[in-house]
Amino acid sequence: MLNENKFSKYLLYAIGEIVLVVIGILIALGISNWNDNRKNNAETNDFIGRLTEEIEINIDNVDLAIELQSKHIAASKSILDMFHKDKKNINPESFDSLMIIIYQSASVEINNGTFSEGLNTGKIGSIPSDKLRSALYSLISIISDTRRLEQINTNDLNGPFTQFLYPNYNYRKMDDKFSEYKGKIGETKFKNFDNLTLLNNMEFENYMDNRFFNNSVQLEQYEKLKTELLRLNKLLQNE
């Protein structure tokens, strides 16, 4: 009986030791998980903070692109309106000032260092909000569409349109008055060449119509991009 009593006490003691060890392990695991979660949350919050700053910069950049694109559209529309006016009532320098605006290609500067980091490291996947994660992944296709339209517009501007202008338009007159190198290029030798003769050319009218159309499509895409960036910014602020 004494032996049985000692064994029972020993068994209870052993079970107690095992329970204490298990509890200790569970506590250690809990602390480890807590530390890991705290670290992950800190990294996610840091990423969201940096991404918010990047999105806000991009919103400002898109605003600049929208402003420039709006000027392109207004300039091409002004030249299209000139086709219906008497050349005597059109100032050649006004025409050249519009042409230099049209001849500037527009592209939005998109900072995506933090965004790319989130894609490559999986940090976007660690964001708790399903809505925010979905919006970030959708941004990829919107940026891709924006770049595609910019390339189409640039190709249109620097392709046949440029080749058409070389024999039909005096660049030097325009550049000497309105380019960043004005006053340095010097006057053209062909002072009697009239750039306004383009207003009697249907091919030039078609090019202007195309400039108006392509710039309008690109402007719509910039506005779509801005809307999405504003939505993302709001979701990031909420997160």
PDB file of C-alpha atoms in Angstrom:
ATOM      1  CA  MET A   1       0.000   0.000   0.000  1.00  0.00           C
ATOM      2  CA  LEU A   2       2.872   2.304   0.840  1.00  0.00           C
ATOM      3  CA  ASN A   3       4.487   1.530  -2.502  1.00  0.00           C
ATOM      4  CA  GLU A   4       1.223   2.115  -4.336  1.00  0.00           C
ATOM      5  CA  ASN A   5       0.765   5.424  -2.487  1.00  0.00           C
ATOM      6  CA  LYS A   6       4.289   6.552  -3.410  1.00  0.00           C
ATOM      7  CA  PHE A   7       3.729   5.561  -7.040  1.00  0.00           C
ATOM      8  CA  SER A   8       0.460   7.514  -7.177  1.00  0.00           C
ATOM      9  CA  LYS A   9       2.203  10.618  -5.816  1.00  0.00           C
ATOM     10  CA  TYR A  10       5.041  10.153  -8.278  1.00  0.00           C
ATOM     11  CA  LEU A  11       2.600   9.745 -11.157  1.00  0.00           C
ATOM     12  CA  LEU A  12       0.734  12.904 -10.174  1.00  0.00           C
ATOM     13  CA  TYR A  13       4.057  14.737  -9.882  1.00  0.00           C
ATOM     14  CA  ALA A  14       5.141  13.524 -13.321  1.00  0.00           C
ATOM     15  CA  ILE A  15       1.846  14.532 -14.872  1.00  0.00           C
ATOM     16  CA  GLY A  16       2.140  17.920 -13.233  1.00  0.00           C
ATOM     17  CA  GLU A  17       5.647  18.355 -14.651  1.00  0.00           C
ATOM     18  CA  ILE A  18       4.421  17.415 -18.120  1.00  0.00           C
ATOM     19  CA  VAL A  19       1.526  19.851 -17.859  1.00  0.00           C
ATOM     20  CA  LEU A  20       3.903  22.622 -16.763  1.00  0.00           C
ATOM     21  CA  VAL A  21       6.251  21.865 -19.676  1.00  0.00           C
ATOM     22  CA  VAL A  22       3.351  21.904 -22.145  1.00  0.00           C
ATOM     23  CA  ILE A  23       2.070  25.163 -20.682  1.00  0.00           C
ATOM     24  CA  GLY A  24       5.562  26.614 -20.924  1.00  0.00           C
ATOM     25  CA  ILE A  25       5.852  25.571 -24.569  1.00  0.00           C
ATOM     26  CA  LEU A  26       2.429  27.018 -25.374  1.00  0.00           C
ATOM     27  CA  ILE A  27       3.338  30.294 -23.673  1.00  0.00           C
ATOM     28  CA  ALA A  28       6.642  30.435 -25.575  1.00  0.00           C
ATOM     29  CA  LEU A  29       4.869  29.738 -28.850  1.00  0.00           C
ATOM     30  CA  GLY A  30       2.267  32.371 -28.044  1.00  0.00           C
ATOM     31  CA  ILE A  31       4.956  34.952 -27.298  1.00  0.00           C
ATOM     32  CA  SER A  32       6.804  34.002 -30.491  1.00  0.00           C
ATOM     33  CA  ASN A  33       3.634  34.289 -32.561  1.00  0.00           C
ATOM     34  CA  TRP A  34       2.801  37.575 -30.897  1.00  0.00           C
ATOM     35  CA  ASN A  35       6.260  38.930 -31.744  1.00  0.00           C
ATOM     36  CA  ASP A  36       5.971  37.671 -35.320  1.00  0.00           C
ATOM     37  CA  ASN A  37       2.538  39.227 -35.723  1.00  0.00           C
ATOM     38  CA  ARG A  38       3.745  42.490 -34.220  1.00  0.00           C
ATOM     39  CA  LYS A  39       6.715  42.502 -36.592  1.00  0.00           C
ATOM     40  CA  ASN A  40       4.526  41.677 -39.601  1.00  0.00           C
ATOM     41  CA  ASN A  41       2.015  44.357 -38.639  1.00  0.00           C
ATOM     42  CA  ALA A  42       4.799  46.899 -38.278  1.00  0.00           C
ATOM     43  CA  GLU A  43       6.189  45.970 -41.713  1.00  0.00           C
ATOM     44  CA  THR A  44       2.713  46.112 -43.266  1.00  0.00           C
ATOM     45  CA  ASN A  45       2.025  49.516 -41.707  1.00  0.00           C
ATOM     46  CA  ASP A  46       5.384  50.817 -42.904  1.00  0.00           C
ATOM     47  CA  PHE A  47       4.661  49.525 -46.416  1.00  0.00           C
ATOM     48  CA  ILE A  48       1.193  51.084 -46.433  1.00  0.00           C
ATOM     49  CA  GLY A  49       2.664  54.402 -45.272  1.00  0.00           C
ATOM     50  CA  ARG A  50       5.288  54.447 -48.026  1.00  0.00           C
ATOM     51  CA  LEU A  51       2.744  53.310 -50.610  1.00  0.00           C
ATOM     52  CA  THR A  52       0.386  56.124 -49.576  1.00  0.00           C
ATOM     53  CA  GLU A  53       3.149  58.688 -50.135  1.00  0.00           C
ATOM     54  CA  GLU A  54       3.908  57.175 -53.531  1.00  0.00           C
ATOM     55  CA  ILE A  55       0.233  57.238 -54.574  1.00  0.00           C
ATOM     56  CA  GLU A  56      -0.091  60.892 -53.539  1.00  0.00           C
ATOM     57  CA  ILE A  57       2.968  61.819 -55.624  1.00  0.00           C
ATOM     58  CA  ASN A  58       1.487  59.981 -58.593  1.00  0.00           C
ATOM     59  CA  ILE A  59      -1.801  61.856 -58.201  1.00  0.00           C
ATOM     60  CA  ASP A  60       0.130  65.135 -58.530  1.00  0.00           C
ATOM     61  CA  ASN A  61       1.986  63.764 -61.575  1.00  0.00           C
ATOM     62  CA  VAL A  62      -1.273  62.740 -63.238  1.00  0.00           C
ATOM     63  CA  ASP A  63      -2.672  66.224 -62.601  1.00  0.00           C
ATOM     64  CA  LEU A  64       0.297  67.694 -64.507  1.00  0.00           C
ATOM     65  CA  ALA A  65      -0.247  65.249 -67.382  1.00  0.00           C
ATOM     66  CA  ILE A  66      -3.959  66.103 -67.495  1.00  0.00           C
ATOM     67  CA  GLU A  67      -3.126  69.815 -67.641  1.00  0.00           C
ATOM     68  CA  LEU A  68      -0.666  69.324 -70.514  1.00  0.00           C
ATOM     69  CA  GLN A  69      -3.006  66.998 -72.389  1.00  0.00           C
ATOM     70  CA  SER A  70      -5.821  69.541 -72.058  1.00  0.00           C
ATOM     71  CA  LYS A  71      -3.545  72.140 -73.660  1.00  0.00           C
ATOM     72  CA  HIS A  72      -2.840  69.744 -76.545  1.00  0.00           C
ATOM     73  CA  ILE A  73      -6.556  69.266 -77.150  1.00  0.00           C
ATOM     74  CA  ALA A  74      -7.256  73.010 -77.004  1.00  0.00           C
ATOM     75  CA  ALA A  75      -4.387  73.741 -79.408  1.00  0.00           C
ATOM     76  CA  SER A  76      -5.496  71.175 -81.983  1.00  0.00           C
ATOM     77  CA  LYS A  77      -9.102  72.419 -81.749  1.00  0.00           C
ATOM     78  CA  SER A  78      -7.937  76.012 -82.266  1.00  0.00           C
ATOM     79  CA  ILE A  79      -6.082  75.002 -85.442  1.00  0.00           C
ATOM     80  CA  LEU A  80      -9.097  73.018 -86.672  1.00  0.00           C
ATOM     81  CA  ASP A  81     -11.183  76.174 -86.200  1.00  0.00           C
ATOM     82  CA  MET A  82      -8.644  78.145 -88.269  1.00  0.00           C
ATOM     83  CA  PHE A  83      -9.559  76.129 -91.354  1.00  0.00           C
ATOM     84  CA  HIS A  84     -12.837  78.053 -91.458  1.00  0.00           C
ATOM     85  CA  LYS A  85     -11.258  81.484 -91.111  1.00  0.00           C
ATOM     86  CA  ASP A  86      -9.756  83.850 -93.642  1.00  0.00           C
ATOM     87  CA  LYS A  87      -5.964  83.566 -93.537  1.00  0.00           C
ATOM     88  CA  LYS A  88      -5.737  87.346 -93.528  1.00  0.00           C
ATOM     89  CA  ASN A  89      -7.280  87.342 -90.059  1.00  0.00           C
ATOM     90  CA  ILE A  90      -4.861  84.740 -88.648  1.00  0.00           C
ATOM     91  CA  ASN A  91      -1.576  85.715 -87.024  1.00  0.00           C
ATOM     92  CA  PRO A  92       1.172  83.350 -88.303  1.00  0.00           C
ATOM     93  CA  GLU A  93       2.903  83.498 -84.928  1.00  0.00           C
ATOM     94  CA  SER A  94      -0.305  82.401 -83.194  1.00  0.00           C
ATOM     95  CA  PHE A  95      -0.419  79.431 -85.529  1.00  0.00           C
ATOM     96  CA  ASP A  96       3.223  78.549 -84.729  1.00  0.00           C
ATOM     97  CA  SER A  97       2.611  78.908 -80.983  1.00  0.00           C
ATOM     98  CA  LEU A  98      -0.171  76.323 -81.261  1.00  0.00           C
ATOM     99  CA  MET A  99       1.969  73.995 -83.349  1.00  0.00           C
ATOM    100  CA  ILE A 100       4.717  73.809 -80.736  1.00  0.00           C
ATOM    101  CA  ILE A 101       2.141  72.802 -78.120  1.00  0.00           C
ATOM    102  CA  ILE A 102       0.805  70.087 -80.395  1.00  0.00           C
ATOM    103  CA  TYR A 103       4.302  68.831 -81.043  1.00  0.00           C
ATOM    104  CA  GLN A 104       4.982  68.067 -77.378  1.00  0.00           C
ATOM    105  CA  SER A 105       4.334  64.437 -76.524  1.00  0.00           C
ATOM    106  CA  ALA A 106       2.746  63.803 -73.145  1.00  0.00           C
ATOM    107  CA  SER A 107       3.431  60.964 -70.735  1.00  0.00           C
ATOM    108  CA  VAL A 108       2.681  60.715 -67.051  1.00  0.00           C
ATOM    109  CA  GLU A 109       5.530  60.006 -64.633  1.00  0.00           C
ATOM    110  CA  ILE A 110       4.494  57.078 -62.454  1.00  0.00           C
ATOM    111  CA  ASN A 111       6.593  56.248 -59.392  1.00  0.00           C
ATOM    112  CA  ASN A 112       6.152  52.562 -58.667  1.00  0.00           C
ATOM    113  CA  GLY A 113       9.151  51.552 -56.554  1.00  0.00           C
ATOM    114  CA  THR A 114       7.114  50.762 -53.449  1.00  0.00           C
ATOM    115  CA  PHE A 115       4.304  49.240 -55.478  1.00  0.00           C
ATOM    116  CA  SER A 116       6.752  46.911 -57.294  1.00  0.00           C
ATOM    117  CA  GLU A 117       8.305  46.004 -53.950  1.00  0.00           C
ATOM    118  CA  GLY A 118       4.880  44.994 -52.681  1.00  0.00           C
ATOM    119  CA  LEU A 119       4.304  42.783 -55.712  1.00  0.00           C
ATOM    120  CA  ASN A 120       7.742  41.145 -55.622  1.00  0.00           C
ATOM    121  CA  THR A 121       7.872  40.490 -51.868  1.00  0.00           C
ATOM    122  CA  GLY A 122       4.226  39.570 -51.321  1.00  0.00           C
ATOM    123  CA  LYS A 123       3.606  42.549 -49.022  1.00  0.00           C
ATOM    124  CA  ILE A 124       0.458  43.431 -50.941  1.00  0.00           C
ATOM    125  CA  GLY A 125      -0.849  39.952 -50.175  1.00  0.00           C
ATOM    126  CA  SER A 126      -0.350  40.580 -46.451  1.00  0.00           C
ATOM    127  CA  ILE A 127      -2.692  43.592 -46.433  1.00  0.00           C
ATOM    128  CA  PRO A 128      -5.816  42.614 -44.443  1.00  0.00           C
ATOM    129  CA  SER A 129      -8.332  44.478 -46.606  1.00  0.00           C
ATOM    130  CA  ASP A 130      -9.613  42.416 -49.545  1.00  0.00           C
ATOM    131  CA  LYS A 131     -10.920  45.576 -51.202  1.00  0.00           C
ATOM    132  CA  LEU A 132      -7.554  47.322 -50.986  1.00  0.00           C
ATOM    133  CA  ARG A 133      -5.640  44.301 -52.257  1.00  0.00           C
ATOM    134  CA  SER A 134      -7.995  43.959 -55.215  1.00  0.00           C
ATOM    135  CA  ALA A 135      -7.657  47.664 -56.056  1.00  0.00           C
ATOM    136  CA  LEU A 136      -3.860  47.441 -55.979  1.00  0.00           C
ATOM    137  CA  TYR A 137      -3.796  44.446 -58.286  1.00  0.00           C
ATOM    138  CA  SER A 138      -6.216  46.219 -60.658  1.00  0.00           C
ATOM    139  CA  LEU A 139      -3.840  49.181 -60.859  1.00  0.00           C
ATOM    140  CA  ILE A 140      -1.438  47.037 -62.913  1.00  0.00           C
ATOM    141  CA  SER A 141      -3.807  46.825 -65.888  1.00  0.00           C
ATOM    142  CA  ILE A 142      -4.736  50.530 -65.680  1.00  0.00           C
ATOM    143  CA  ILE A 143      -1.068  51.566 -65.825  1.00  0.00           C
ATOM    144  CA  SER A 144      -0.510  49.136 -68.694  1.00  0.00           C
ATOM    145  CA  ASP A 145      -3.436  50.628 -70.647  1.00  0.00           C
ATOM    146  CA  THR A 146      -2.106  54.128 -69.985  1.00  0.00           C
ATOM    147  CA  ARG A 147       1.348  53.269 -71.330  1.00  0.00           C
ATOM    148  CA  ARG A 148      -0.166  51.570 -74.386  1.00  0.00           C
ATOM    149  CA  LEU A 149      -2.209  54.665 -75.294  1.00  0.00           C
ATOM    150  CA  GLU A 150       0.795  56.933 -74.707  1.00  0.00           C
ATOM    151  CA  GLN A 151       2.827  54.812 -77.108  1.00  0.00           C
ATOM    152  CA  ILE A 152       0.098  54.944 -79.755  1.00  0.00           C
ATOM    153  CA  ASN A 153      -0.060  58.725 -79.402  1.00  0.00           C
ATOM    154  CA  THR A 154       3.717  59.114 -79.564  1.00  0.00           C
ATOM    155  CA  ASN A 155       3.942  56.898 -82.644  1.00  0.00           C
ATOM    156  CA  ASP A 156       1.215  58.936 -84.320  1.00  0.00           C
ATOM    157  CA  LEU A 157       2.985  62.186 -83.493  1.00  0.00           C
ATOM    158  CA  ASN A 158       6.487  61.129 -84.533  1.00  0.00           C
ATOM    159  CA  GLY A 159       5.481  58.973 -87.498  1.00  0.00           C
ATOM    160  CA  PRO A 160       3.720  60.088 -90.696  1.00  0.00           C
ATOM    161  CA  PHE A 161       2.708  63.433 -89.185  1.00  0.00           C
ATOM    162  CA  THR A 162       6.334  64.470 -88.709  1.00  0.00           C
ATOM    163  CA  GLN A 163       7.288  63.233 -92.168  1.00  0.00           C
ATOM    164  CA  PHE A 164       4.460  65.286 -93.618  1.00  0.00           C
ATOM    165  CA  LEU A 165       5.562  68.463 -91.867  1.00  0.00           C
ATOM    166  CA  TYR A 166       9.212  68.418 -92.996  1.00  0.00           C
ATOM    167  CA  PRO A 167       8.492  69.585 -96.567  1.00  0.00           C
ATOM    168  CA  ASN A 168       5.349  71.531 -95.676  1.00  0.00           C
ATOM    169  CA  TYR A 169       6.180  73.469 -92.516  1.00  0.00           C
ATOM    170  CA  ASN A 170       9.045  75.710 -91.446  1.00  0.00           C
ATOM    171  CA  TYR A 171      10.171  74.398 -88.058  1.00  0.00           C
ATOM    172  CA  ARG A 172      12.795  77.095 -87.635  1.00  0.00           C
ATOM    173  CA  LYS A 173      10.198  79.860 -87.585  1.00  0.00           C
ATOM    174  CA  MET A 174       8.397  78.064 -84.799  1.00  0.00           C
ATOM    175  CA  ASP A 175      11.501  77.112 -82.816  1.00  0.00           C
ATOM    176  CA  ASP A 176      13.102  80.564 -83.001  1.00  0.00           C
ATOM    177  CA  LYS A 177      10.000  82.116 -81.464  1.00  0.00           C
ATOM    178  CA  PHE A 178       8.577  79.545 -79.089  1.00  0.00           C
ATOM    179  CA  SER A 179      10.946  76.670 -78.308  1.00  0.00           C
ATOM    180  CA  GLU A 180      13.245  76.410 -75.300  1.00  0.00           C
ATOM    181  CA  TYR A 181      16.058  77.517 -77.634  1.00  0.00           C
ATOM    182  CA  LYS A 182      14.264  80.603 -78.921  1.00  0.00           C
ATOM    183  CA  GLY A 183      16.620  83.376 -79.936  1.00  0.00           C
ATOM    184  CA  LYS A 184      19.507  80.928 -80.276  1.00  0.00           C
ATOM    185  CA  ILE A 185      18.474  79.091 -83.442  1.00  0.00           C
ATOM    186  CA  GLY A 186      18.303  82.251 -85.533  1.00  0.00           C
ATOM    187  CA  GLU A 187      15.920  83.333 -88.273  1.00  0.00           C
ATOM    188  CA  THR A 188      15.063  81.101 -91.183  1.00  0.00           C
ATOM    189  CA  LYS A 189      16.451  81.743 -94.644  1.00  0.00           C
ATOM    190  CA  PHE A 190      13.021  81.068 -96.102  1.00  0.00           C
ATOM    191  CA  LYS A 191      11.252  84.091 -94.671  1.00  0.00           C
ATOM    192  CA  ASN A 192       8.693  84.151 -97.453  1.00  0.00           C
ATOM    193  CA  PHE A 193       7.540  80.608 -96.750  1.00  0.00           C
ATOM    194  CA  ASP A 194       4.023  80.771 -95.360  1.00  0.00           C
ATOM    195  CA  ASN A 195       3.197  78.128 -92.733  1.00  0.00           C
ATOM    196  CA  LEU A 196      -0.456  79.111 -93.010  1.00  0.00           C
ATOM    197  CA  THR A 197      -0.662  77.386 -96.400  1.00  0.00           C
ATOM    198  CA  LEU A 198      -1.205  74.230 -94.340  1.00  0.00           C
ATOM    199  CA  LEU A 199      -4.717  75.497 -93.679  1.00  0.00           C
ATOM    200  CA  ASN A 200      -5.526  74.762 -97.329  1.00  0.00           C
ATOM    201  CA  ASN A 201      -4.277  71.187 -97.062  1.00  0.00           C
ATOM    202  CA  MET A 202      -6.805  68.441 -96.314  1.00  0.00           C
ATOM    203  CA  GLU A 203      -4.057  66.020 -95.239  1.00  0.00           C
ATOM    204  CA  PHE A 204      -2.981  68.472 -92.544  1.00  0.00           C
ATOM    205  CA  GLU A 205      -6.592  68.843 -91.431  1.00  0.00           C
ATOM    206  CA  ASN A 206      -6.786  65.058 -91.093  1.00  0.00           C
ATOM    207  CA  TYR A 207      -3.640  65.062 -88.972  1.00  0.00           C
ATOM    208  CA  MET A 208      -5.088  67.767 -86.726  1.00  0.00           C
ATOM    209  CA  ASP A 209      -8.299  65.798 -86.399  1.00  0.00           C
ATOM    210  CA  ASN A 210      -6.222  62.768 -85.409  1.00  0.00           C
ATOM    211  CA  ARG A 211      -4.252  64.790 -82.876  1.00  0.00           C
ATOM    212  CA  PHE A 212      -7.488  66.008 -81.304  1.00  0.00           C
ATOM    213  CA  PHE A 213      -8.926  62.493 -81.206  1.00  0.00           C
ATOM    214  CA  ASN A 214      -5.822  60.727 -79.809  1.00  0.00           C
ATOM    215  CA  ASN A 215      -5.181  63.412 -77.215  1.00  0.00           C
ATOM    216  CA  SER A 216      -8.807  63.226 -76.076  1.00  0.00           C
ATOM    217  CA  VAL A 217      -8.595  59.446 -75.657  1.00  0.00           C
ATOM    218  CA  GLN A 218      -5.351  59.819 -73.721  1.00  0.00           C
ATOM    219  CA  LEU A 219      -6.890  62.491 -71.501  1.00  0.00           C
ATOM    220  CA  GLU A 220      -9.792  60.180 -70.669  1.00  0.00           C
ATOM    221  CA  GLN A 221      -7.305  57.490 -69.679  1.00  0.00           C
ATOM    222  CA  TYR A 222      -5.409  59.932 -67.427  1.00  0.00           C
ATOM    223  CA  GLU A 223      -8.677  60.890 -65.736  1.00  0.00           C
ATOM    224  CA  LYS A 224      -9.490  57.206 -65.247  1.00  0.00           C
ATOM    225  CA  LEU A 225      -6.035  56.656 -63.740  1.00  0.00           C
ATOM    226  CA  LYS A 226      -6.487  59.624 -61.407  1.00  0.00           C
ATOM    227  CA  THR A 227      -9.889  58.345 -60.259  1.00  0.00           C
ATOM    228  CA  GLU A 228      -8.357  54.975 -59.424  1.00  0.00           C
ATOM    229  CA  LEU A 229      -5.413  56.563 -57.599  1.00  0.00           C
ATOM    230  CA  LEU A 230      -7.781  58.707 -55.525  1.00  0.00           C
ATOM    231  CA  ARG A 231      -9.796  55.617 -54.629  1.00  0.00           C
ATOM    232  CA  LEU A 232      -6.623  53.785 -53.657  1.00  0.00           C
ATOM    233  CA  ASN A 233      -5.478  56.706 -51.553  1.00  0.00           C
ATOM    234  CA  LYS A 234      -8.769  56.702 -49.650  1.00  0.00           C
ATOM    235  CA  LEU A 235      -8.575  52.927 -49.055  1.00  0.00           C
ATOM    236  CA  LEU A 236      -4.979  53.266 -47.847  1.00  0.00           C
ATOM    237  CA  GLN A 237      -5.952  56.062 -45.463  1.00  0.00           C
ATOM    238  CA  ASN A 238      -8.733  53.879 -44.052  1.00  0.00           C
ATOM    239  CA  GLU A 239      -6.350  50.951 -43.646  1.00  0.00           C
TER     240      GLU A 239
END
